[in-house]
mmCIF file of C-alpha atoms in Angstrom:
data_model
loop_
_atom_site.group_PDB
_atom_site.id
_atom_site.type_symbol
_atom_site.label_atom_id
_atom_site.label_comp_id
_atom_site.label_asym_id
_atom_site.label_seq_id
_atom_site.Cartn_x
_atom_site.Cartn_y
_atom_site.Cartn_z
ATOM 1 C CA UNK A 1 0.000 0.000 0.000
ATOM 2 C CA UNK A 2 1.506 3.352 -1.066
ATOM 3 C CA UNK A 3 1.087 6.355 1.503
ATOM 4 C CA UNK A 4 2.262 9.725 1.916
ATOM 5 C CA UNK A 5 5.140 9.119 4.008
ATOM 6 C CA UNK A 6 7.754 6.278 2.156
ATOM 7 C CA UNK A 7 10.636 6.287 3.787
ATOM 8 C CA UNK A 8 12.730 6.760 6.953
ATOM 9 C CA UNK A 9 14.243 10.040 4.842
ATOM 10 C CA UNK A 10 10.594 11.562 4.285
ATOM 11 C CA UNK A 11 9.769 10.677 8.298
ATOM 12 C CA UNK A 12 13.099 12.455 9.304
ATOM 13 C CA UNK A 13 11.690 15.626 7.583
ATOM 14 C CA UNK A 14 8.645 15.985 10.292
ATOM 15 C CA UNK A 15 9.699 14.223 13.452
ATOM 16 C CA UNK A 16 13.155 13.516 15.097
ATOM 17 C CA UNK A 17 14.184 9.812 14.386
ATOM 18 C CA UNK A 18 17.180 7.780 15.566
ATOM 19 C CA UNK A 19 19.598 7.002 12.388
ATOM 20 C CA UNK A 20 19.132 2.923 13.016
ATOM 21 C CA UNK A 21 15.492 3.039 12.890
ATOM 22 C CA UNK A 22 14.322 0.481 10.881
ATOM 23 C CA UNK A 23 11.226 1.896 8.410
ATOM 24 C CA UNK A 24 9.917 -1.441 8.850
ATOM 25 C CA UNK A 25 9.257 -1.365 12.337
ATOM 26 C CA UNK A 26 7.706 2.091 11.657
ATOM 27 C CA UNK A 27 5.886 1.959 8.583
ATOM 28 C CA UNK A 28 2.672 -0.121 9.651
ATOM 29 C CA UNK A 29 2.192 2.686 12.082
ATOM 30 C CA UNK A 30 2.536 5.121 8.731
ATOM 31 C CA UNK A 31 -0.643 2.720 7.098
ATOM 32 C CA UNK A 32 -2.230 3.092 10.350
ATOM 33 C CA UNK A 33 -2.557 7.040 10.717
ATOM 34 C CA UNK A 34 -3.169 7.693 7.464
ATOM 35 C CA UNK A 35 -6.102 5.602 7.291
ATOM 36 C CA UNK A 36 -7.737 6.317 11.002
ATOM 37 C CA UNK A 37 -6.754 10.059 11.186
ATOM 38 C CA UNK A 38 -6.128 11.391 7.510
ATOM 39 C CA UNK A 39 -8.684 9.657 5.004
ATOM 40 C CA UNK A 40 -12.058 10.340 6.569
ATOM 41 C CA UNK A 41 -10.751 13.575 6.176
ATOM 42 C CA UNK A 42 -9.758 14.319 2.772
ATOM 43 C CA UNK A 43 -11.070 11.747 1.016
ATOM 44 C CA UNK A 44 -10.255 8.482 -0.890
ATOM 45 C CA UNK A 45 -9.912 10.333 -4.112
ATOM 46 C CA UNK A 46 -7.807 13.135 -2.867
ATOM 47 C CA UNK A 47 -5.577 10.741 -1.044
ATOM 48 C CA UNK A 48 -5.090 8.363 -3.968
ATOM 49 C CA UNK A 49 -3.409 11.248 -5.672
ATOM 50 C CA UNK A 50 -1.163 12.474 -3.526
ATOM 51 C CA UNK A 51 0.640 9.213 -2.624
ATOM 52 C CA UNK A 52 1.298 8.743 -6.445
ATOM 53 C CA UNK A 53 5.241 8.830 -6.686
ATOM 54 C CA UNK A 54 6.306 11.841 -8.774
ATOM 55 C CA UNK A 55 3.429 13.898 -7.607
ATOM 56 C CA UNK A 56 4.131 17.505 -7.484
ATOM 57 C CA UNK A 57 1.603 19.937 -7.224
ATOM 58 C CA UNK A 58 2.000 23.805 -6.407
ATOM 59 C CA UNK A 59 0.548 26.871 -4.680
ATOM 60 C CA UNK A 60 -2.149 25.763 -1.982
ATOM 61 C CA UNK A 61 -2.054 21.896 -2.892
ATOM 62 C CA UNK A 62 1.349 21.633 -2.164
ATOM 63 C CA UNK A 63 1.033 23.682 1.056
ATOM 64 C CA UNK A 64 -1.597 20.888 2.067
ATOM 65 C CA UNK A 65 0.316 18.070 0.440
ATOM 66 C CA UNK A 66 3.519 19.246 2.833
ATOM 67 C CA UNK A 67 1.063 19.487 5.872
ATOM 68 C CA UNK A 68 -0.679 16.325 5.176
ATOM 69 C CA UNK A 69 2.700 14.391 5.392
ATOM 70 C CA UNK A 70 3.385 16.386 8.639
ATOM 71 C CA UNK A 71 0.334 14.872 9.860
ATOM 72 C CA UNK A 72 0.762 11.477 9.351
ATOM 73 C CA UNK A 73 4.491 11.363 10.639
ATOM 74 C CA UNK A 74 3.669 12.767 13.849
ATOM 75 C CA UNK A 75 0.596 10.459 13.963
ATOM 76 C CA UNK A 76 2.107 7.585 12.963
ATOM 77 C CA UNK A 77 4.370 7.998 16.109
ATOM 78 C CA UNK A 78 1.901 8.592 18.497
ATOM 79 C CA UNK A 79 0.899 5.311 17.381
ATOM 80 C CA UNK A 80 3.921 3.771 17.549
ATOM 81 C CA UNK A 81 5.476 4.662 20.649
ATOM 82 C CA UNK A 82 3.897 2.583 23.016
ATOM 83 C CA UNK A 83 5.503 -0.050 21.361
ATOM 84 C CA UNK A 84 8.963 1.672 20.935
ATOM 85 C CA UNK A 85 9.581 0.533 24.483
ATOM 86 C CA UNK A 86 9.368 -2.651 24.750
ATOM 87 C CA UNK A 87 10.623 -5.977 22.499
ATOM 88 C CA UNK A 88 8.262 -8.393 21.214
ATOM 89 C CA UNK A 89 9.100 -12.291 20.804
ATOM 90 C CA UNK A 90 8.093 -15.536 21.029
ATOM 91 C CA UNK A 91 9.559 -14.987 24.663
ATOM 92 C CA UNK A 92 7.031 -12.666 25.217
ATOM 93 C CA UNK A 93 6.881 -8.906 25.823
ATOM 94 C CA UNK A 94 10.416 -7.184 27.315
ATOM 95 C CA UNK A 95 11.098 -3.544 27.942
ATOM 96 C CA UNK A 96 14.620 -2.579 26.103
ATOM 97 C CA UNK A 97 17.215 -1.746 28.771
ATOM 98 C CA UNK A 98 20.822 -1.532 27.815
ATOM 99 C CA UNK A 99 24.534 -0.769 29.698
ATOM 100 C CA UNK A 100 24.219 2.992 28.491
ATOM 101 C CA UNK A 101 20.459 3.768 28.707
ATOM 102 C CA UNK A 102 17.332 2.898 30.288
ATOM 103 C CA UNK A 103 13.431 2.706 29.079
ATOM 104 C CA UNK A 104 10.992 5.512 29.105
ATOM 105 C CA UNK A 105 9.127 6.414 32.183
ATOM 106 C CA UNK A 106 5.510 5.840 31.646
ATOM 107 C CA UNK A 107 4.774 9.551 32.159
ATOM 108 C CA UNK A 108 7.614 9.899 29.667
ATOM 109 C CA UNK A 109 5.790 8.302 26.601
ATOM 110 C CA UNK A 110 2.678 10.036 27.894
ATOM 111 C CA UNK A 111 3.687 13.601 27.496
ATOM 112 C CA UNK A 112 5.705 12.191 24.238
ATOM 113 C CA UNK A 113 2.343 10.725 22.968
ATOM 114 C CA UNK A 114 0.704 13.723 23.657
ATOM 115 C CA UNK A 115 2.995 16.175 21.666
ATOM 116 C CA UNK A 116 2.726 13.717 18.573
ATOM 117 C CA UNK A 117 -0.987 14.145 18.504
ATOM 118 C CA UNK A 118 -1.485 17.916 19.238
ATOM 119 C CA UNK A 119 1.554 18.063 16.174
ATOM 120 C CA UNK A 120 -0.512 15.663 14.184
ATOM 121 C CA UNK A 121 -3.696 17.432 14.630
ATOM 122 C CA UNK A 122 -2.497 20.884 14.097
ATOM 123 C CA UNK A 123 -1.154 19.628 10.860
ATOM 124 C CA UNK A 124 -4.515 18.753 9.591
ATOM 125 C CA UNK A 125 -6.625 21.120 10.928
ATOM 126 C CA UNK A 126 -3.862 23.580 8.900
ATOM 127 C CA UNK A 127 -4.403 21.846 5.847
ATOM 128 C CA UNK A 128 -8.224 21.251 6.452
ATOM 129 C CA UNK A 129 -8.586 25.264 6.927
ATOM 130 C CA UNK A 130 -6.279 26.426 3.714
ATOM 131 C CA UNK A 131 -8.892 23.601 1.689
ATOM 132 C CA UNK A 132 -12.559 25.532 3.151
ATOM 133 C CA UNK A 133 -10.207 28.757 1.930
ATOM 134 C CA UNK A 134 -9.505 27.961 -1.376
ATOM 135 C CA UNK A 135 -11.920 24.712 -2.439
ATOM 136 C CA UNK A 136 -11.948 25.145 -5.832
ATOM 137 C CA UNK A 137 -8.552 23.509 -5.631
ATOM 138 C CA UNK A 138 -9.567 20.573 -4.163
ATOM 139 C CA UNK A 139 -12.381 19.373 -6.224
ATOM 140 C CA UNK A 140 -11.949 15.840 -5.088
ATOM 141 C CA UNK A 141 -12.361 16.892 -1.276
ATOM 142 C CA UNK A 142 -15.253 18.906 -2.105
ATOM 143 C CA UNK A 143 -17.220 16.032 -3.933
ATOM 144 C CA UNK A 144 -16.418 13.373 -0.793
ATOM 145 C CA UNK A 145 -18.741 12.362 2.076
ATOM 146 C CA UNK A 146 -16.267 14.732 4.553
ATOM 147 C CA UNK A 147 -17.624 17.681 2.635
ATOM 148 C CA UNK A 148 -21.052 16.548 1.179
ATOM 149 C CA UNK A 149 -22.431 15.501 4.846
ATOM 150 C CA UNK A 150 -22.757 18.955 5.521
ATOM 151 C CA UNK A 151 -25.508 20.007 2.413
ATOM 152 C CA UNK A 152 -28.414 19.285 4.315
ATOM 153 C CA UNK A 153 -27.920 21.171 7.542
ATOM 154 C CA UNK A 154 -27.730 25.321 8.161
ATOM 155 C CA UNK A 155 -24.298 25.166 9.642
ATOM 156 C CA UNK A 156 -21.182 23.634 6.659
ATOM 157 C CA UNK A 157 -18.393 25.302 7.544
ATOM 158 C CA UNK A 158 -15.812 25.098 10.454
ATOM 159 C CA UNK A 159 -15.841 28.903 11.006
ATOM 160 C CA UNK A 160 -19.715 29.228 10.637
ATOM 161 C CA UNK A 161 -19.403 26.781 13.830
ATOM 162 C CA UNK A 162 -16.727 29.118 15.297
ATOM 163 C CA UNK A 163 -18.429 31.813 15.106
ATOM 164 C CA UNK A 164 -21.285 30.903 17.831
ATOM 165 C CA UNK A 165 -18.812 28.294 19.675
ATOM 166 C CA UNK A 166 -14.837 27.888 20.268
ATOM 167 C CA UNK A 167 -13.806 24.262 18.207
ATOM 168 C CA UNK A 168 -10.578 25.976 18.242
ATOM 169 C CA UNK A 169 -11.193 25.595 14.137
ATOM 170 C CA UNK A 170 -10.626 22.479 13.986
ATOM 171 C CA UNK A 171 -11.969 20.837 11.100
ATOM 172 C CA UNK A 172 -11.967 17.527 13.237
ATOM 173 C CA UNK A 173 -13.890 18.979 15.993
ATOM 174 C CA UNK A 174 -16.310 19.954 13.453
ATOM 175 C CA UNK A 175 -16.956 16.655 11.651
ATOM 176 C CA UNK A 176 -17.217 14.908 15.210
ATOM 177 C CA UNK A 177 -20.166 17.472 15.892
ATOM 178 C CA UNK A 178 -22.174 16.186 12.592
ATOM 179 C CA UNK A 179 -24.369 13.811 14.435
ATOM 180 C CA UNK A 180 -25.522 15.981 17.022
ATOM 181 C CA UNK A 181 -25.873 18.862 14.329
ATOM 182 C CA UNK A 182 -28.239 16.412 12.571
ATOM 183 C CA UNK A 183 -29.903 15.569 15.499
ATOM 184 C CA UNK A 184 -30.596 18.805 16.341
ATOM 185 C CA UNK A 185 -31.924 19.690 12.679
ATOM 186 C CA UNK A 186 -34.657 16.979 13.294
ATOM 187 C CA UNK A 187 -35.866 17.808 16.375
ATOM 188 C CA UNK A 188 -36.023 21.270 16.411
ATOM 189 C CA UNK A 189 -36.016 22.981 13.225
ATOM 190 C CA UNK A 190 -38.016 20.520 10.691
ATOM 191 C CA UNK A 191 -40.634 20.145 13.545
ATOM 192 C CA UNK A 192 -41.539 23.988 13.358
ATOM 193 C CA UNK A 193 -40.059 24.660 9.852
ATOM 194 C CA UNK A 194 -41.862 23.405 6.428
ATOM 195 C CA UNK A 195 -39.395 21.511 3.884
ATOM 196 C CA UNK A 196 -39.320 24.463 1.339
ATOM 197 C CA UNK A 197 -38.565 27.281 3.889
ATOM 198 C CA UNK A 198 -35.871 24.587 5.501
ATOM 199 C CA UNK A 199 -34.136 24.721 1.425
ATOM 200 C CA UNK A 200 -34.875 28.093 0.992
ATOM 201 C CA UNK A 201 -32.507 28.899 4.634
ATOM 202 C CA UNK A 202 -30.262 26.490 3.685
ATOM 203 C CA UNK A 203 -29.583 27.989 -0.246
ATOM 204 C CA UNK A 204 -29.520 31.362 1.850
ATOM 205 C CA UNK A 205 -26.957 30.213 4.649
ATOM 206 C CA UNK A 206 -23.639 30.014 1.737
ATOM 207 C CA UNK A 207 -24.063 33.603 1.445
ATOM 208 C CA UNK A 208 -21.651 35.939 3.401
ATOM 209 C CA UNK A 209 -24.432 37.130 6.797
ATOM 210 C CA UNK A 210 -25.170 40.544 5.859
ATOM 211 C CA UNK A 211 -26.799 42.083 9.453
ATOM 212 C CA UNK A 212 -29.199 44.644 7.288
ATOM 213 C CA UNK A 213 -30.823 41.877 5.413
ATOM 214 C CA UNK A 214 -33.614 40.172 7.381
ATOM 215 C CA UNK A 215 -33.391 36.476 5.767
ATOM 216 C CA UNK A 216 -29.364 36.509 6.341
ATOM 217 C CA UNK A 217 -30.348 38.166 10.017
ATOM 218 C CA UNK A 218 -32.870 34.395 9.562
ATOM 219 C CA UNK A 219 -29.507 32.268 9.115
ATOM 220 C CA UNK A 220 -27.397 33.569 11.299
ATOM 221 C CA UNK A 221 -30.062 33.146 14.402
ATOM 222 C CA UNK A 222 -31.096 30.068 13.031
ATOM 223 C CA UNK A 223 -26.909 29.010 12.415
ATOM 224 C CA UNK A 224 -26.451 30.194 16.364
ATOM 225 C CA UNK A 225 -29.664 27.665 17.807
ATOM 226 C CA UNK A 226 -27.963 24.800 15.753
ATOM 227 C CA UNK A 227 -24.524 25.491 16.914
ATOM 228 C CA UNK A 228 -25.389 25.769 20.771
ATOM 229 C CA UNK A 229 -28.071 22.815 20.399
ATOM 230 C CA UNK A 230 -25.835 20.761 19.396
ATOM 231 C CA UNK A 231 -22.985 21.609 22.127
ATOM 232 C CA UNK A 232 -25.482 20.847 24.802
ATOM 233 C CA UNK A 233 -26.056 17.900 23.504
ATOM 234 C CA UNK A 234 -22.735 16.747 22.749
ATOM 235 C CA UNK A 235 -21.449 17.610 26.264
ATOM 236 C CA UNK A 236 -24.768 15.667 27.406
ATOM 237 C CA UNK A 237 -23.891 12.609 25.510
ATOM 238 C CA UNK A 238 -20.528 12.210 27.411
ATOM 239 C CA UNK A 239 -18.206 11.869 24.326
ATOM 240 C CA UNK A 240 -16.776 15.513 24.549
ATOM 241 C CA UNK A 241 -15.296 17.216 27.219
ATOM 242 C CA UNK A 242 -14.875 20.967 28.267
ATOM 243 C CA UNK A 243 -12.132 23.449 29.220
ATOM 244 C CA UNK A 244 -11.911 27.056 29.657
ATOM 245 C CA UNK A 245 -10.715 26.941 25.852
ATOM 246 C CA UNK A 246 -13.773 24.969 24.300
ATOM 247 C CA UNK A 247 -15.175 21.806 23.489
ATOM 248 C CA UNK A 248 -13.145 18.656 22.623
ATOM 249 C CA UNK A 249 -13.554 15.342 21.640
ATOM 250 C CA UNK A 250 -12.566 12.592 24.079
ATOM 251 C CA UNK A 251 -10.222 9.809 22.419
ATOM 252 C CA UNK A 252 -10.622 5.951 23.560
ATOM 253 C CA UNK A 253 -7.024 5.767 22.537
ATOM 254 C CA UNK A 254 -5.403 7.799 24.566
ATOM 255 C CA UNK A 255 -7.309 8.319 27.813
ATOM 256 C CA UNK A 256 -6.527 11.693 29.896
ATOM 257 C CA UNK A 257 -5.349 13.619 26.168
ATOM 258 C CA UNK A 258 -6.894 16.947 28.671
ATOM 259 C CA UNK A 259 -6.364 17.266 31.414
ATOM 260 C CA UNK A 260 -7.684 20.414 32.604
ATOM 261 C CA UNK A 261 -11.647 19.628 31.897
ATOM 262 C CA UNK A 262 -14.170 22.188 34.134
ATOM 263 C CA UNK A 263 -15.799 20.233 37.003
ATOM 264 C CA UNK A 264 -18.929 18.987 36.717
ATOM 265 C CA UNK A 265 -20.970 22.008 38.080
ATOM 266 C CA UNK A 266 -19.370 24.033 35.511
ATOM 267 C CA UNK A 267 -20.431 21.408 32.341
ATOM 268 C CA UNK A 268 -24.016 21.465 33.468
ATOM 269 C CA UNK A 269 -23.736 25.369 33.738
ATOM 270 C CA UNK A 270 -22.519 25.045 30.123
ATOM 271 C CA UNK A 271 -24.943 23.001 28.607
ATOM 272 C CA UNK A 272 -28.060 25.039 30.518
ATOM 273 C CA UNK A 273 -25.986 28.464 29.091
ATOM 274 C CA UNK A 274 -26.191 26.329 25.481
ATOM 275 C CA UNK A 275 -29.924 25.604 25.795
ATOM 276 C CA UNK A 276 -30.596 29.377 26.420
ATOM 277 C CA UNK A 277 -28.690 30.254 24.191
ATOM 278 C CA UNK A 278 -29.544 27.838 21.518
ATOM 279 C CA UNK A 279 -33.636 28.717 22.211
ATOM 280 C CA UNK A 280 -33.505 33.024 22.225
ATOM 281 C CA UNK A 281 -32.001 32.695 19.101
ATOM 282 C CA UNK A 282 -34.345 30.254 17.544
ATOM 283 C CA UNK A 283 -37.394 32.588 18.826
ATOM 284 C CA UNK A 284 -35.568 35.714 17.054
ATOM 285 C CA UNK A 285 -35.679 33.278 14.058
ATOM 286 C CA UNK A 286 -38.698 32.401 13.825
ATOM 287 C CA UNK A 287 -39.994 35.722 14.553
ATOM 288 C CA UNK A 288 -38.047 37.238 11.904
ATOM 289 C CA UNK A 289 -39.558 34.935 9.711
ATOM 290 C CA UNK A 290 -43.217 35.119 9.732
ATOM 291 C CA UNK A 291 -42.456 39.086 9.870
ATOM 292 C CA UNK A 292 -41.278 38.529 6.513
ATOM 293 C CA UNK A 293 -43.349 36.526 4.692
ATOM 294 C CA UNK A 294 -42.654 38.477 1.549
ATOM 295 C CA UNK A 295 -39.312 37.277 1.486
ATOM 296 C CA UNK A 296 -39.951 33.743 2.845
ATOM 297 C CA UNK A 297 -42.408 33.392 0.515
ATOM 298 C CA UNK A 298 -42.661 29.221 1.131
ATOM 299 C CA UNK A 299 -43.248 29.401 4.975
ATOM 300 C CA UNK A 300 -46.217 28.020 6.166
ATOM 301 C CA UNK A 301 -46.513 27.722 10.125
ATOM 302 C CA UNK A 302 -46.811 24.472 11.090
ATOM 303 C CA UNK A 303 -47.049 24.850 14.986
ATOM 304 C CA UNK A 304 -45.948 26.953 17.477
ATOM 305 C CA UNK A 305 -42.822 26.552 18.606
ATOM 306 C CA UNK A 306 -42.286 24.834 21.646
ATOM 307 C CA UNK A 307 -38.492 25.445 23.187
ATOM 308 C CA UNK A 308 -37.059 23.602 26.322
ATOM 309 C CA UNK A 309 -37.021 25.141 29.226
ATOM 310 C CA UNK A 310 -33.998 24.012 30.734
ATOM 311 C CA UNK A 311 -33.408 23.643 35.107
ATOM 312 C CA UNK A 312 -29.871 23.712 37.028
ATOM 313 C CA UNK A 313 -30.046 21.504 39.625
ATOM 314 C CA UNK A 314 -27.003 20.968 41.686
ATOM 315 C CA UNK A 315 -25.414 17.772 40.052
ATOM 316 C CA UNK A 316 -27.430 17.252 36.671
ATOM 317 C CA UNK A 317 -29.249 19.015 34.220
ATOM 318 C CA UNK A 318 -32.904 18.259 33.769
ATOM 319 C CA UNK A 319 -35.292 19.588 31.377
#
């Protein structure tokens, strides 16, 4: 299988290796990362052509192309170190030891792991922001299921997200936030909203948010109530954490990646703040809507809108 990184020379350009490494104790980890961490993201198609050999693009590809391969050497270590340690045979597992140096300290390969991954991750969430900039250069991105699974909801770009919550732009954040996004669509907005005023928003919401227009004064309210929906719920559902920086996604693989999460008083403050958030800009929405019925010429009220009315309790939040 050809990847982006193909040799110990191209790994020595991202990441500081040891001159006797042997690529093929490295390279599986190489398959690994690019298919976990770096295909979901771009692509199959876009991928496939940058680990032809000989490929050389220019200009913004080959700012991606460079960060891409950053990305998948650091991440390709934070895979393999765990296993850098220690000496597998068919006497079993042994931790290398020699005369003139010792194995890692546990802590050690922690903090080492950890550094891989932020690298890795900046890396991509680099390349991932230059391709929203500039995506008629990546036409291959644009037409896979990374890009695509965003068409039916108000909210498609990382910085739209941004905007009403800190992902710390990261692309990755972003994608991990789809289902709840979705979820949120359903029960909220297609409940109140009918199908051709939904399409009509969503046409409207690729437009630069000009403040003095009432139906781009719709999106952005409407863009904000998605957004903080689906924050509350994604902090609800246990599989992000919190800091005083933003939202993050937990990782099964590496347990403790933050470390400085907000107690649990402060999450349920969060996702209460997100709920009343998310429902006084839905009312302004909605409002601003059936003022306007000359513009939203498809609306047709379905209901009233019923919003949750969130509680803080002391430990939990119930609605």
């Amino acid at each position: 299988m050809a990847t982006l990184i193909k040799d110990i020379t191209s790994l020595k350009l991202y990441v500081s290796v040891n001159k006797n490494l042997d690529w093929q104790s490295v390279s599986p980890y190489i398959k690994q990362a690019e298919r976990k961490y770096i295909i979901p993201l771009i692509g199959s198609a876009m991928y496939a052509a940058n680990i032809v050999d000989g490929y050389t693009p220019a200009d913004k590809p080959l700012e991606v192309y460079e960060l891409i391969r950053e990305a998948s050497a650091n991440l390709a270590w934070f895979l393999y170190l765990p296993l850098a340690n220690v000496q597998v045979s068919d006497s079993g597992i042994a931790t290398s030891q020699g005369e003139h140096h010792k194995a890692a300290e546990w802590w050690q390969i922690r903090d080492l792991r950890r550094s891989f991954l932020d690298a890795g991750f900046s890396a991509l969430d680099e390349a991932l922001k230059i391709m929203e900039a500039n995506e008629a250069d990546f036409t291959d991105w644009k037409a896979s299921t990374g890009y695509t699974i965003f068409a039916e909801l108000f909210v498609k770009r990382t910085d739209t997200f941004q905007r009403w919550f800190n992902i710390s732009n990261s692309r990755r954040t972003f994608l991990a936030m789809r289902p709840y996004m979705l979820e949120s669509h359903h029960q909220y907005f297609t409940s109140v909203l009918n199908p051709a005023t939904i399409e009509d928003i969503k046409a409207l919401s690729v437009l630069p948010i000009d403040l003095l227009q009432p139906e781009l004064q719709v999106v952005d309210h409407l863009q904000a109530a998605m957004v903080n929906y689906s924050v509350a719920k994604a902090l609800h559902s246990g599989s992000f954490g919190l800091t005083a920086t933003g939202i993050y996604e937990k990782m099964d693989d590496f347990p403790g990646y933050k470390t400085k999460s907000v107690d649990e008083t402060q999450l349920n403050n969060a996702k209460n703040d997100r709920l009343i958030a998310a429902e006084e800009h839905y009312k302004k929405a909605i409002k601003l809507i059936s003022e306007n019925t000359a513009v939203f010429t498809s609306y047709v009220s379905k209901e009233s809108a019923t919003f949750i009315k969130p509680k803080n309790t002391k430990s939990t939040l119930a609605l």
